[in-house]
Short mmCIF file of C-alpha atoms and ligand atoms in Angstrom, two decimals:
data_model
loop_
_atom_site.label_atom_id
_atom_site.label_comp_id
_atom_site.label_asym_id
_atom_site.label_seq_id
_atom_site.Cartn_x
_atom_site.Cartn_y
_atom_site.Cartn_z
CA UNK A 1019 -8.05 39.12 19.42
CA UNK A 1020 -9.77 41.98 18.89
CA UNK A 1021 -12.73 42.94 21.87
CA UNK A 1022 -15.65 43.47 19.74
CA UNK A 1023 -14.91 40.76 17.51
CA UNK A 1024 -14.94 38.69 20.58
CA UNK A 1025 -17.75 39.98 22.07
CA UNK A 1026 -19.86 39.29 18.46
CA UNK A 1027 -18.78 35.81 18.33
CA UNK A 1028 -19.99 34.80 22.11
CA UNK A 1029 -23.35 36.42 21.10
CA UNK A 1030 -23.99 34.98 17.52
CA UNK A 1031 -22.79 31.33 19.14
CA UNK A 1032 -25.98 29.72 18.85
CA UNK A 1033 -27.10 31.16 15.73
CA UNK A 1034 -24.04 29.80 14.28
CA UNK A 1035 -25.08 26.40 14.95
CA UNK A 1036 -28.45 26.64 13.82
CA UNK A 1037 -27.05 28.04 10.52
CA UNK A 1038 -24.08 25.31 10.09
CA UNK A 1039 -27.59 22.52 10.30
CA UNK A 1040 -28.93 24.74 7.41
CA UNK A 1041 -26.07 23.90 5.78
CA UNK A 1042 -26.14 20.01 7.02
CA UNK A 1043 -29.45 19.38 5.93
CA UNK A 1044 -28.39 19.57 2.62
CA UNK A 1045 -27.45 16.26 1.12
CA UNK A 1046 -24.81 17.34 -1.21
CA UNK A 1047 -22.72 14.04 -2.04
CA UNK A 1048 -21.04 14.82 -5.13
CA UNK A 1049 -20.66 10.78 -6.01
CA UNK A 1050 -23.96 10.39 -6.40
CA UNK A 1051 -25.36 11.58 -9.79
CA UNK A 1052 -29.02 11.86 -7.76
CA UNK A 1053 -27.72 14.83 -5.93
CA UNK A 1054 -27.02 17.30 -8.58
CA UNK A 1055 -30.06 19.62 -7.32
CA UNK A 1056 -28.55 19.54 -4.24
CA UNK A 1057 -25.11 20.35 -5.05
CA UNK A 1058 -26.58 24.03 -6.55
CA UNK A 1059 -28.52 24.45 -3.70
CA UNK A 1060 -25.63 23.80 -1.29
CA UNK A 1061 -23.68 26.35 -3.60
CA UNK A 1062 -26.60 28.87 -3.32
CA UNK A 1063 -26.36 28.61 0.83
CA UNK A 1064 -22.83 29.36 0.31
CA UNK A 1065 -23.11 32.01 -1.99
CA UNK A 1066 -25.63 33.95 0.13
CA UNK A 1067 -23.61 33.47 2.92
CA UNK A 1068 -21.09 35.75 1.36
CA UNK A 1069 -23.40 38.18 -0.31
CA UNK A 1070 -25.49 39.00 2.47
CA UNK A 1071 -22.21 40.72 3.96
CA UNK A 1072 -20.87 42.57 1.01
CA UNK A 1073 -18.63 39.99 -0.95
CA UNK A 1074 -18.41 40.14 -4.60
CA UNK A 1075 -19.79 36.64 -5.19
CA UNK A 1076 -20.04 34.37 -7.87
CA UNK A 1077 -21.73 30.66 -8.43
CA UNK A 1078 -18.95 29.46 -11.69
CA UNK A 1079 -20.61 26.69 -13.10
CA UNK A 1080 -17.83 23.94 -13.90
CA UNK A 1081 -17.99 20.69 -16.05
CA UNK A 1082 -19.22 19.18 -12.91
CA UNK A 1083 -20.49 20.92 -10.02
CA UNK A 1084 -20.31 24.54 -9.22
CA UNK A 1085 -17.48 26.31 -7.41
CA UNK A 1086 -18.44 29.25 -5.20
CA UNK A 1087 -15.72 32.16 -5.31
CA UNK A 1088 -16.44 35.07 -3.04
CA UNK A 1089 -13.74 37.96 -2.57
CA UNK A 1090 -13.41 41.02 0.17
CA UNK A 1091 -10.45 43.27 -1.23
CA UNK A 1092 -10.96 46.57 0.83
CA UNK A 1093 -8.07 46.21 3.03
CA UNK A 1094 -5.34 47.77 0.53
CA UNK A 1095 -1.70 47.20 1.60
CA UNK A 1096 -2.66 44.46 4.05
CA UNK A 1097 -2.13 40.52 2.55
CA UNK A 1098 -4.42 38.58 0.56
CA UNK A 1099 -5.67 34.92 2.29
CA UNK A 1100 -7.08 32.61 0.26
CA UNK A 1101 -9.65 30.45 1.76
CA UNK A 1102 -10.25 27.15 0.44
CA UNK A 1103 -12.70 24.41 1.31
CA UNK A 1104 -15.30 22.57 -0.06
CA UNK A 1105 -19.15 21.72 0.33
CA UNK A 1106 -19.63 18.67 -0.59
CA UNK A 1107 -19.92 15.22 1.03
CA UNK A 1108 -18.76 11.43 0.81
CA UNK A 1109 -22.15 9.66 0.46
CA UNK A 1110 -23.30 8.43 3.20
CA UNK A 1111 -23.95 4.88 3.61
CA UNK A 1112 -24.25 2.36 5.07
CA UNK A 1113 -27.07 4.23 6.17
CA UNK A 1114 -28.53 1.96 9.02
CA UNK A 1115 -25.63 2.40 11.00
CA UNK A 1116 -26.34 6.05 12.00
CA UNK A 1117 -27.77 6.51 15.22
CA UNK A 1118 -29.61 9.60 13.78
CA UNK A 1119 -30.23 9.93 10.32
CA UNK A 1120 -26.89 11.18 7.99
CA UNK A 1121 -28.74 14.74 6.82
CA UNK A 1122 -30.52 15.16 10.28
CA UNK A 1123 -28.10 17.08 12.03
CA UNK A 1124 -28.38 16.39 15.91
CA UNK A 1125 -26.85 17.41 18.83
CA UNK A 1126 -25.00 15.20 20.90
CA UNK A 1127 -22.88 15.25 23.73
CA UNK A 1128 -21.39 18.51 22.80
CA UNK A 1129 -21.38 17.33 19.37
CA UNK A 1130 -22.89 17.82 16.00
CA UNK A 1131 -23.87 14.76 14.20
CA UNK A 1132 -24.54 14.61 10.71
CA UNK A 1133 -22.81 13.91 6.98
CA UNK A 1134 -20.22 16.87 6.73
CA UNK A 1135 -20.11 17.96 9.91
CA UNK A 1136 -16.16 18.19 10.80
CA UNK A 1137 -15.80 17.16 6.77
CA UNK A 1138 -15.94 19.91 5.54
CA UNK A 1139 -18.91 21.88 6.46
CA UNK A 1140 -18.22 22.83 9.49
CA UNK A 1141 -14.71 23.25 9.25
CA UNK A 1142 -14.90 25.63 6.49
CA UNK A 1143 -18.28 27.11 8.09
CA UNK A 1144 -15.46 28.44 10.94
CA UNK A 1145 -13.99 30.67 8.13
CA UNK A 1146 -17.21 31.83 6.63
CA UNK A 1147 -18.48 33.18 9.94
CA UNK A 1148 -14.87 34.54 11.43
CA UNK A 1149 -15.09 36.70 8.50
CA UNK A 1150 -19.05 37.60 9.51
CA UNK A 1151 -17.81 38.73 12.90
CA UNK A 1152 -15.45 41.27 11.65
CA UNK A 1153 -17.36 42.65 9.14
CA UNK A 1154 -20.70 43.13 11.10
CA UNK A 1155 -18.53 43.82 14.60
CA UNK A 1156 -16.44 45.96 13.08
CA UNK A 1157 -17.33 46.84 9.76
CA UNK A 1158 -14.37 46.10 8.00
CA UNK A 1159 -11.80 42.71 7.81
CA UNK A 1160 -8.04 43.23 8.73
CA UNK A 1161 -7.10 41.59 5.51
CA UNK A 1162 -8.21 41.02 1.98
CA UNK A 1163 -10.28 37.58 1.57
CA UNK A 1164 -10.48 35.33 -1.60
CA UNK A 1165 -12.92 32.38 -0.65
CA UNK A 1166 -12.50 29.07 -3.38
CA UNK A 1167 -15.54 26.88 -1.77
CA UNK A 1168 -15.57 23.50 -4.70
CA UNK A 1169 -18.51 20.77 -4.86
CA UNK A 1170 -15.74 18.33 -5.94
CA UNK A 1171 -13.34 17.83 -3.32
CA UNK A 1172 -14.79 14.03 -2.32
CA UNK A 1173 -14.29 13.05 -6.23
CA UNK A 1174 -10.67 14.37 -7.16
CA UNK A 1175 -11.06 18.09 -7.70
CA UNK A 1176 -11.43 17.29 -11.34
CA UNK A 1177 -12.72 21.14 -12.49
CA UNK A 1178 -10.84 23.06 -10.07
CA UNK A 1179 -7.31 23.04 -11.82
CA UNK A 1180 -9.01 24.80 -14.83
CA UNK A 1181 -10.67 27.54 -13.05
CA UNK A 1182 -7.56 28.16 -11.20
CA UNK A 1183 -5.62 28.03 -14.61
CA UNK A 1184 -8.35 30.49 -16.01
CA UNK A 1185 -8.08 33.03 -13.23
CA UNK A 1186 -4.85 32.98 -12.24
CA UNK A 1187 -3.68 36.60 -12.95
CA UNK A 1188 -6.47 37.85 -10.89
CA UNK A 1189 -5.48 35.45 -8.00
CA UNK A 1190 -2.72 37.18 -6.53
CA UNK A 1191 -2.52 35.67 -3.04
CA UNK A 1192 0.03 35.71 -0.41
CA UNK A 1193 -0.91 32.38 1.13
CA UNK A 1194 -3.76 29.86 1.24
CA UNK A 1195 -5.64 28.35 4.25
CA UNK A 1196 -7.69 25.25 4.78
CA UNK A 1197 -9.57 23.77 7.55
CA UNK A 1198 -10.22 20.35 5.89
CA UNK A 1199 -7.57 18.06 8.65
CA UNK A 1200 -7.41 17.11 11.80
CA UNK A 1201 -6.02 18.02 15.47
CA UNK A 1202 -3.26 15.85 16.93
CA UNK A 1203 -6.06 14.88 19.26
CA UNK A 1204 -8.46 16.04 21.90
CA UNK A 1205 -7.03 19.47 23.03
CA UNK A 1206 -3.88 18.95 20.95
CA UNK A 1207 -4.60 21.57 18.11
CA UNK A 1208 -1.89 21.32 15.06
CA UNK A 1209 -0.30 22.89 11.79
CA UNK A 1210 -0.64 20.18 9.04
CA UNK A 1211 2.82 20.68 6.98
CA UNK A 1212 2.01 17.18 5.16
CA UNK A 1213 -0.58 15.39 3.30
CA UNK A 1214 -0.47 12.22 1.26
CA UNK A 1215 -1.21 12.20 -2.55
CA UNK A 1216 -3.22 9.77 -4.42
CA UNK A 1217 -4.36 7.42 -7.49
CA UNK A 1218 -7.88 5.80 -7.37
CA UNK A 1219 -8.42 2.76 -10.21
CA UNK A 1220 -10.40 0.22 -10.79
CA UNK A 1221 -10.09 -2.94 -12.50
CA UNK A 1222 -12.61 -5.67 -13.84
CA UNK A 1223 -11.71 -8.96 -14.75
CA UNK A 1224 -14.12 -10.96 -16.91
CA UNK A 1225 -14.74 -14.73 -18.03
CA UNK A 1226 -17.93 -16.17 -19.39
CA UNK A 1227 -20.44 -13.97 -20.58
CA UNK A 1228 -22.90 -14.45 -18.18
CA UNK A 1229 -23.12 -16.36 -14.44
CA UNK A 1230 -22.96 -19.84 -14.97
CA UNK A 1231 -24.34 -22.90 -12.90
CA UNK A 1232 -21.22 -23.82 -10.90
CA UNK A 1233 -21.76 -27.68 -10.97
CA UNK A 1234 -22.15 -27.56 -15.16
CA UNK A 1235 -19.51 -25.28 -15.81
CA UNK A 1236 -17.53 -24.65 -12.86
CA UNK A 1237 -13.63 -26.37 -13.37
CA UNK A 1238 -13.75 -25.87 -17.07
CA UNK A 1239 -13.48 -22.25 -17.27
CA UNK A 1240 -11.28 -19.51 -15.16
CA UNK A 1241 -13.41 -17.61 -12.54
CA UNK A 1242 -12.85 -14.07 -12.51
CA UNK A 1243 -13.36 -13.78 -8.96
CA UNK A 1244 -10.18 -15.98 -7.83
CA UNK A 1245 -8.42 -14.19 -10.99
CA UNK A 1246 -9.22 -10.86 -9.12
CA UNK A 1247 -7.84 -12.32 -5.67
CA UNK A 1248 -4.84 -13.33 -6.93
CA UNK A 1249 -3.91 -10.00 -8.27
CA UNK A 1250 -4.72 -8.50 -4.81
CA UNK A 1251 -2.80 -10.98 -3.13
CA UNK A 1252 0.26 -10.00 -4.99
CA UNK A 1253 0.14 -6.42 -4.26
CA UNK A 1254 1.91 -6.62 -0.97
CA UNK A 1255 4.42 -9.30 0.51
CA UNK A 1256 3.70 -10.65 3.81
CA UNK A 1257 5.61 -8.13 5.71
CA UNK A 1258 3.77 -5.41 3.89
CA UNK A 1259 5.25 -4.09 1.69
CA UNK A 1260 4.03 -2.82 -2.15
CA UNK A 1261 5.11 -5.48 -4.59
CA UNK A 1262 4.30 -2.99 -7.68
CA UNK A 1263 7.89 -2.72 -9.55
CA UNK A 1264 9.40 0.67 -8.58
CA UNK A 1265 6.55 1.59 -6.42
CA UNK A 1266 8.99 3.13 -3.76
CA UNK A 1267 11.76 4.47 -6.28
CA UNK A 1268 11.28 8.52 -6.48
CA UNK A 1269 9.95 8.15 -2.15
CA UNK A 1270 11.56 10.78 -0.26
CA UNK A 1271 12.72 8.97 2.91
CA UNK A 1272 12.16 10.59 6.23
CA UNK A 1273 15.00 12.41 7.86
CA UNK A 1274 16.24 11.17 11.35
CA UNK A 1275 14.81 14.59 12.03
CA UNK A 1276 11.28 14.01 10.62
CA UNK A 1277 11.45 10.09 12.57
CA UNK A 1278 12.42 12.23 16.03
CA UNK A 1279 10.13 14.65 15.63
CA UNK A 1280 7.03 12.14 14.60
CA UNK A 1281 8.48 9.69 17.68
CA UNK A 1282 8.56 12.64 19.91
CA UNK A 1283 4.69 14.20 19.49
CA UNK A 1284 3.61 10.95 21.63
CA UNK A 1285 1.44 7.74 20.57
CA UNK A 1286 -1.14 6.17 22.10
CA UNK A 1287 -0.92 2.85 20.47
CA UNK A 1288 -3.39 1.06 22.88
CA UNK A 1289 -6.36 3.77 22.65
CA UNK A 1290 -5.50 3.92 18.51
CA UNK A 1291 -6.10 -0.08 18.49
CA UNK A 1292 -9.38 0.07 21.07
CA UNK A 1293 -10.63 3.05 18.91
CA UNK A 1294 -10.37 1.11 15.41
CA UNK A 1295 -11.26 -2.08 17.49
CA UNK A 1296 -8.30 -3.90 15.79
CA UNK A 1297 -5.63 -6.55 17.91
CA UNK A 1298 -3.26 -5.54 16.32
CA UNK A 1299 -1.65 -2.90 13.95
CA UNK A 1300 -0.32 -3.72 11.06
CA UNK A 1301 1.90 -2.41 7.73
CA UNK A 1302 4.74 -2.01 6.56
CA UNK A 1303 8.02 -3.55 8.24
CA UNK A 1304 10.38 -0.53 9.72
CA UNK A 1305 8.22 1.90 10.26
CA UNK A 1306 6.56 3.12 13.36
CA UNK A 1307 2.56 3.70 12.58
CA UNK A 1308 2.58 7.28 12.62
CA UNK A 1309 5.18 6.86 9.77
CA UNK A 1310 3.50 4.09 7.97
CA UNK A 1311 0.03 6.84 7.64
CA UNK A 1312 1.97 9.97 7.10
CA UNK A 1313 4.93 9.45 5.10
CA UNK A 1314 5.19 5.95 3.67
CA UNK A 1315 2.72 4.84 -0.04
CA UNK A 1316 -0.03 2.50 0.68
CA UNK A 1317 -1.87 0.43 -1.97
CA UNK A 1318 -5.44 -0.68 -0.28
CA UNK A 1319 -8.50 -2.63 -1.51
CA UNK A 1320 -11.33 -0.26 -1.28
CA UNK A 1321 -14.01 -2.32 -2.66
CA UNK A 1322 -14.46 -5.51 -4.09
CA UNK A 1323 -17.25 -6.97 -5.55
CA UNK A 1324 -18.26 -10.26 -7.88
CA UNK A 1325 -20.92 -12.83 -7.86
CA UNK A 1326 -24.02 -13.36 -5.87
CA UNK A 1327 -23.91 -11.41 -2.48
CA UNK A 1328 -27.52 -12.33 -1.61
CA UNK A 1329 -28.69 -14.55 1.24
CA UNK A 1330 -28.03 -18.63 1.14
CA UNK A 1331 -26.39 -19.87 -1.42
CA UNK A 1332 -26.42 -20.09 -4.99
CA UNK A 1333 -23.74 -22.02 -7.38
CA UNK A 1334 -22.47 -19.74 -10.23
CA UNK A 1335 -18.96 -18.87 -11.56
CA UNK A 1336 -19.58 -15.27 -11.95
CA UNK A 1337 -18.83 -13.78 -15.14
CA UNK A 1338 -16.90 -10.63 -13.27
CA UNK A 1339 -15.41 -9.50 -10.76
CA UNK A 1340 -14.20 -5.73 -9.83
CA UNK A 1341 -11.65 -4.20 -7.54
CA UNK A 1342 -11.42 -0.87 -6.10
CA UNK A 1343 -7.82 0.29 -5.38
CA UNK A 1344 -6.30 3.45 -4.11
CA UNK A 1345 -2.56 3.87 -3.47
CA UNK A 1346 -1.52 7.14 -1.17
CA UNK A 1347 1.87 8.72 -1.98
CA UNK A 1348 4.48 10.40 -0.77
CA UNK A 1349 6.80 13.59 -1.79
CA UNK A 1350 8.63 12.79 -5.19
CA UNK A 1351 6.30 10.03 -6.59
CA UNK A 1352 4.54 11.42 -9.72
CA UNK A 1353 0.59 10.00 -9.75
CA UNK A 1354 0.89 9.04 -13.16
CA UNK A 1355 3.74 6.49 -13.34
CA UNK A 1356 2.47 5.12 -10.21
CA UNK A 1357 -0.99 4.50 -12.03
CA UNK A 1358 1.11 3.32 -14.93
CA UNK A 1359 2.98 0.89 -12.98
CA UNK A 1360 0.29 -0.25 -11.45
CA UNK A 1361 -1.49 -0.99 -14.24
CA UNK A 1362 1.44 -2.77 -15.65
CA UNK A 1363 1.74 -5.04 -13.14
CA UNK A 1364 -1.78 -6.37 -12.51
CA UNK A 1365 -2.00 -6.69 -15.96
CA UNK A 1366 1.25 -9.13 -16.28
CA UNK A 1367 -0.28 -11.13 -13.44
CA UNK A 1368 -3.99 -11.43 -15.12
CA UNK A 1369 -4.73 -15.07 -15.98
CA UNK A 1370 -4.49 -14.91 -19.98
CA UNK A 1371 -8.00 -16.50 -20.15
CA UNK A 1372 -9.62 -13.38 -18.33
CA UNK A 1373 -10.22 -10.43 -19.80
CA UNK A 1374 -8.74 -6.98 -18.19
CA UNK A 1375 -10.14 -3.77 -18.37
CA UNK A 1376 -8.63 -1.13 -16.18
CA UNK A 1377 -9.97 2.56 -15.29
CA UNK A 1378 -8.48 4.93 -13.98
CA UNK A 1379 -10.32 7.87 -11.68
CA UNK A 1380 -8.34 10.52 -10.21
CA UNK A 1381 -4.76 11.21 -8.76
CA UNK A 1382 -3.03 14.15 -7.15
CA UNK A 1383 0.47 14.40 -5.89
CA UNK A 1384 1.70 14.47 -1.86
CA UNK A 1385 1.86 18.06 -0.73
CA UNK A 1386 4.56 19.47 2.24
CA UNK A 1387 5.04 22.91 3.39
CA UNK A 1388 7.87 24.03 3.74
CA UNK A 1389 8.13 24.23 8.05
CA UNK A 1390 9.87 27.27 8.24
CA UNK A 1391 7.55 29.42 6.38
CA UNK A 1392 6.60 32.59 8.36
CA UNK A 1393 2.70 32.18 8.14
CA UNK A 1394 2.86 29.11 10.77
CA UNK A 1395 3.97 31.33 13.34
CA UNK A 1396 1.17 33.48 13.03
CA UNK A 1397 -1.60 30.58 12.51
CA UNK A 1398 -0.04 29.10 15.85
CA UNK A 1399 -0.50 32.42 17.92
CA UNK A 1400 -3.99 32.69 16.86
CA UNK A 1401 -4.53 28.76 17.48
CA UNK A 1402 -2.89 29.22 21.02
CA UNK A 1403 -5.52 32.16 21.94
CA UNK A 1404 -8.55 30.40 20.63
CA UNK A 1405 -7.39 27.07 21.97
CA UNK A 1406 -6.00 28.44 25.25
CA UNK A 1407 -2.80 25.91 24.94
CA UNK A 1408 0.53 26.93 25.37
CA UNK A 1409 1.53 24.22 22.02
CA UNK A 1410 0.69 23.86 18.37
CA UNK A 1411 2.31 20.60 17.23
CA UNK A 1412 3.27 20.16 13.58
CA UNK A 1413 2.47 17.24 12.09
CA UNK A 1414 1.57 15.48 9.13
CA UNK A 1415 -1.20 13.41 7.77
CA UNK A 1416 -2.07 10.71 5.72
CA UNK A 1417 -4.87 11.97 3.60
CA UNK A 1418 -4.86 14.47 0.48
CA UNK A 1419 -6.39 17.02 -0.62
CA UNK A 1420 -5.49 17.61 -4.14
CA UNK A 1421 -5.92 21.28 -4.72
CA UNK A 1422 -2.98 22.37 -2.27
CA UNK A 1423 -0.22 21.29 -4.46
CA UNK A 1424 -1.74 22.83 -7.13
CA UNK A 1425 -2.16 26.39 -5.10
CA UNK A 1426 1.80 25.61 -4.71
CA UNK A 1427 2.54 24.87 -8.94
CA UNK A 1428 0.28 27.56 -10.33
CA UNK A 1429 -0.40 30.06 -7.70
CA UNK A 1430 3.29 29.51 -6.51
CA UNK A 1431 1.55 29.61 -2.86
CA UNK A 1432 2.02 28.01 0.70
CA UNK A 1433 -0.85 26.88 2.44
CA UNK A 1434 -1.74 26.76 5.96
CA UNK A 1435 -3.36 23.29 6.96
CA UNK A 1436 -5.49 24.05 10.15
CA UNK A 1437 -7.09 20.94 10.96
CA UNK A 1438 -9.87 22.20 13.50
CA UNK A 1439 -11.09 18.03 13.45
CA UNK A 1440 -10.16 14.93 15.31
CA UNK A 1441 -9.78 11.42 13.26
CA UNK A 1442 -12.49 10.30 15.67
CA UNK A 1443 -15.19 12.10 14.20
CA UNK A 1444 -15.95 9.57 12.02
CA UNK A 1445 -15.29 11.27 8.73
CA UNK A 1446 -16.45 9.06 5.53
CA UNK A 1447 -17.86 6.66 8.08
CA UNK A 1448 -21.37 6.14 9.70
CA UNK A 1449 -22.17 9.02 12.51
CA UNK A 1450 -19.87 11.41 11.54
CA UNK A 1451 -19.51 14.60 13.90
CA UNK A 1452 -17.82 17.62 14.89
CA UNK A 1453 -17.28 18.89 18.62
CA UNK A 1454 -19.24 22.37 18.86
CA UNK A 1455 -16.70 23.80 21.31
CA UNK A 1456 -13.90 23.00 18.30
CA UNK A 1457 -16.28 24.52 16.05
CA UNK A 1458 -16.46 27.73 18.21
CA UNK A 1459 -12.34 27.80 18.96
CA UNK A 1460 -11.76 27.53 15.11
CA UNK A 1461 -13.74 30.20 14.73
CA UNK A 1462 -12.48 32.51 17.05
CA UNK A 1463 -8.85 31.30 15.91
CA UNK A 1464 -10.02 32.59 11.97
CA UNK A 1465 -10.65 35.67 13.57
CA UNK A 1466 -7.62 36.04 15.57
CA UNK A 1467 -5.35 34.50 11.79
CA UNK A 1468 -6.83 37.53 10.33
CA UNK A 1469 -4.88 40.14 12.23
CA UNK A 1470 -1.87 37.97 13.18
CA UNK A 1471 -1.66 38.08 9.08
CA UNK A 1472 -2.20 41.40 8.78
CA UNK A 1473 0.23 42.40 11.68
CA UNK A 1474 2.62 40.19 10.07
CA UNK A 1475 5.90 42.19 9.09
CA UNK A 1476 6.01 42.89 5.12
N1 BES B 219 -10.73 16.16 4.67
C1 BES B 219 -10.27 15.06 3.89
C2 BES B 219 -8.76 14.88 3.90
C3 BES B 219 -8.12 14.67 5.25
C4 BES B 219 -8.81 14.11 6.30
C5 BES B 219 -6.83 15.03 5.42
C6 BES B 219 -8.21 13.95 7.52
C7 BES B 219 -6.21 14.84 6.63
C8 BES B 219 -6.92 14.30 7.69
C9 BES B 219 -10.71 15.23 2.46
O1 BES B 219 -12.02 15.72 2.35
C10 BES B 219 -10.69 13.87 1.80
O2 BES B 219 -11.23 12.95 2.28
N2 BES B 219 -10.02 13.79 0.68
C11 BES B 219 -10.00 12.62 -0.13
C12 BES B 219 -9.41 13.05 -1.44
C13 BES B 219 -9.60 12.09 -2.56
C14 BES B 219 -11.02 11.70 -2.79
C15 BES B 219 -8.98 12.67 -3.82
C16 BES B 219 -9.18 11.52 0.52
O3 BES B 219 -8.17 11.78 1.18
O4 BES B 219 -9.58 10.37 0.38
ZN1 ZN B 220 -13.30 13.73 2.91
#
């Protein structure tokens, strides 16, 4: 990479720290309707982050919360990146299980603890200030930057299909990149070339129209709660597998290609189980359990709720109970006949003396990159400098981010997954974190993407 970019990014280190906590003190959980003030003022940090080195940038207020678009275009003749990532958090309870409060951000055995801290702040952060070092170490960026930073990443990306819609004749790209994933592991930096889609619904089953004394009424009318059950417990056979009807017909099975490569990147099945603190794994029958979280549909219970969840006792027959479900797809299954299907099914299976109601949040579909595209090269070049490893595996993962399929339908581009995380730090969990040495690396391998891009042949 180049010298003086290097030299401005040992020097600025620290400050770049203190400046992603800034950024982590703000509690910006899009899920919670309490937050709104501090979505715009986790847009404004962004924004001014941008402006105060010469971007043209913009706050677009959405339908929900705003988007922050910032663009550099003074490098004519070299490629357009677009950078995408987002601000904003899961919430972040349960909140007595963080050793130091969620919005506190602390330092920690070489690592940053705080809501956000490998998800996404600081993995976007990486781009943000790459882009710093260039332009105030050099005064001027080997490529042309678009930055897309959304408030509405944790909830679906419901707005940011429209703005894309809206702008896309001005949003001529030649590829898109995203630090929002994960390393292979400690050391083990990798190209994401997969991600899992999703559906998120909810379903409420009701009975009486209020809680009822157990002993007075209970045996004379159907109880939502074991109504609910029931429908969960049909969901999957006992070896696993999604009972939905044609749940698996559009899957694209794995190559023997895809099953050797996965088998061959190495898995530590002992350390996975200690780590989760589980006896045993467990899913679907066939599969290996890097295939079963990369490239094979799920349908899991999120949350599940009915009845009194108090202390002691207390004899009711709750008047409703609610489910939480999410199912994860694969390439080739559409989001909405999945949702449909689903809906079908736990609706055949309700008890006819319950009432169903069914919702349905948010879906997006599985996203691959093609492996041989020419950008991976260069991202691996500049992840082998920063990292200082001779390999970049290419892997997959098992969680989504919707907008990159979209950057694929109606920007018609390829996007670079650079996953400067591990699945250890705890992301949508209690004490969440981010290693500041992998903070600093995906920096320095931003820096190094830019002119690997821009040396790239035309
Ligand atoms: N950063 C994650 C996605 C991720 C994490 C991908 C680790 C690969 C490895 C992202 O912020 C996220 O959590 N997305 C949600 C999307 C959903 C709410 C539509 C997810 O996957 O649950
Ligand atoms: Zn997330």
């Amino acid at each position: 990479m180049n010298d003086t970019v290097a030299q401005y990014l040992t020097q600025h280190a620290d400050r770049f720290v203190d400046e992603l906590k800034e950024f982590l003190r703000i509690p910006t959980v899009s899920a919670d309707p309490a937050c709104k003030p501090h979505m715009l003022r986790g847009a404004e940090f962004v924004y001014r982050q941008f402006s105060r080195l010469g971007f043209n940038a913009e706050i677009v207020p959405t339908a929900g919360h705003p988007i922050v678009y910032a663009e550099w275009l003074k490098a004519p003749g070299a490629p357009t990146v677009l950078v995408y990532g987002h601000y904003d958090v899961q919430p972040a309870d349960p909140l007595d299980l963080w050793t130091t409060p969620p919005f506190e951000p602390t330092l920690r055995d070489g690592c940053l603890y705080a809501r956000g801290a490998t998800d996404d702040k600081g993995q976007v952060f990486t781009h943000i200030k790459s882009a710093e070092a260039w332009l105030n170490a050099v005064g001027a960026l080997p490529v042309n930057l678009k930055y897309v930073i959304e408030g509405e990443e944790e909830v679906g990306s419901r707005n940011l299909e429209d703005f894309l819609e809206a702008r896309k004749k001005s949003f001529a790209c030649d590829v898109a990149v995203v630090s929002d994933t994960s390393q292979y592991g400690p050391n083990q930096p990798a190209i994401t070339y997969g991600l899992r889609g999703i559906v998120a619904v909810e379903m409420t089953l009701t009975g009486p129209k209020k809680d009822l004394h157990s002993g007075v009424f209970g045996g004379a009318v159907a109880n939502p709660a074991s109504g609910v059950a029931r429908l969960i417990a049909a969901l999957h056979d006992d070896q696993g597998r999604v009972q939905i009807p044609g749940f698996y017909d559009d899957v694209t099975p794995l190559t023997d290609a895809e099953r050797k490569q996965f088998a061959d990147l190495g898995f530590d099945e002992e350390a996975f189980k200690a780590e989760l603190g589980v006896t045993e794994v467990f899913g679907e029958v066939g599969y290996s359990t890097t295939e079963r979280r990369w490239a094979r549909p799920t349908c899991e219970v999120n949350g599940l709720f009915s009845g009194y969840t108090g202390v002691g006792p207390k004899t009711i027959v709750p008047s409703k109970a609610t489910v939480k479900i999410t199912c994860r797809l694969v390439p080739s299954q559409d989001p909405h006949k999945i949702v449909q299907s689903l809906e079908t099914f736990l609706k055949s299976k309700c008890p006819s003396s319950l009432t169903f109601e069914f919702t349905s949040y948010h879906g997006c579909p599985a996203f691959v990159l093609d492996p041989t595209s020419p950008y991976i090269e260069a991202a691996s070049q500049a992840i082998r400098e920063a990292w200082g490893v001779d390999t970049v595996r290419l892997i997959r993962e098992g969680g989504s981010i919707p907008v990159v399929q979209t950057f694929k339908d109606v920007l018609g581009l390829d996007t670079l997954l650079l996953g400067w995380g591990q699945n250890t730090d705890n992301l949508h969990s209690p004490n969440e974190h981010f290693s500041v040495t992998d903070f600093h690396r995906g920096i320095s391998a931003s820096a190094g993407l830019w002119q690997k891009l821009a040396e790239m042949p035309k």
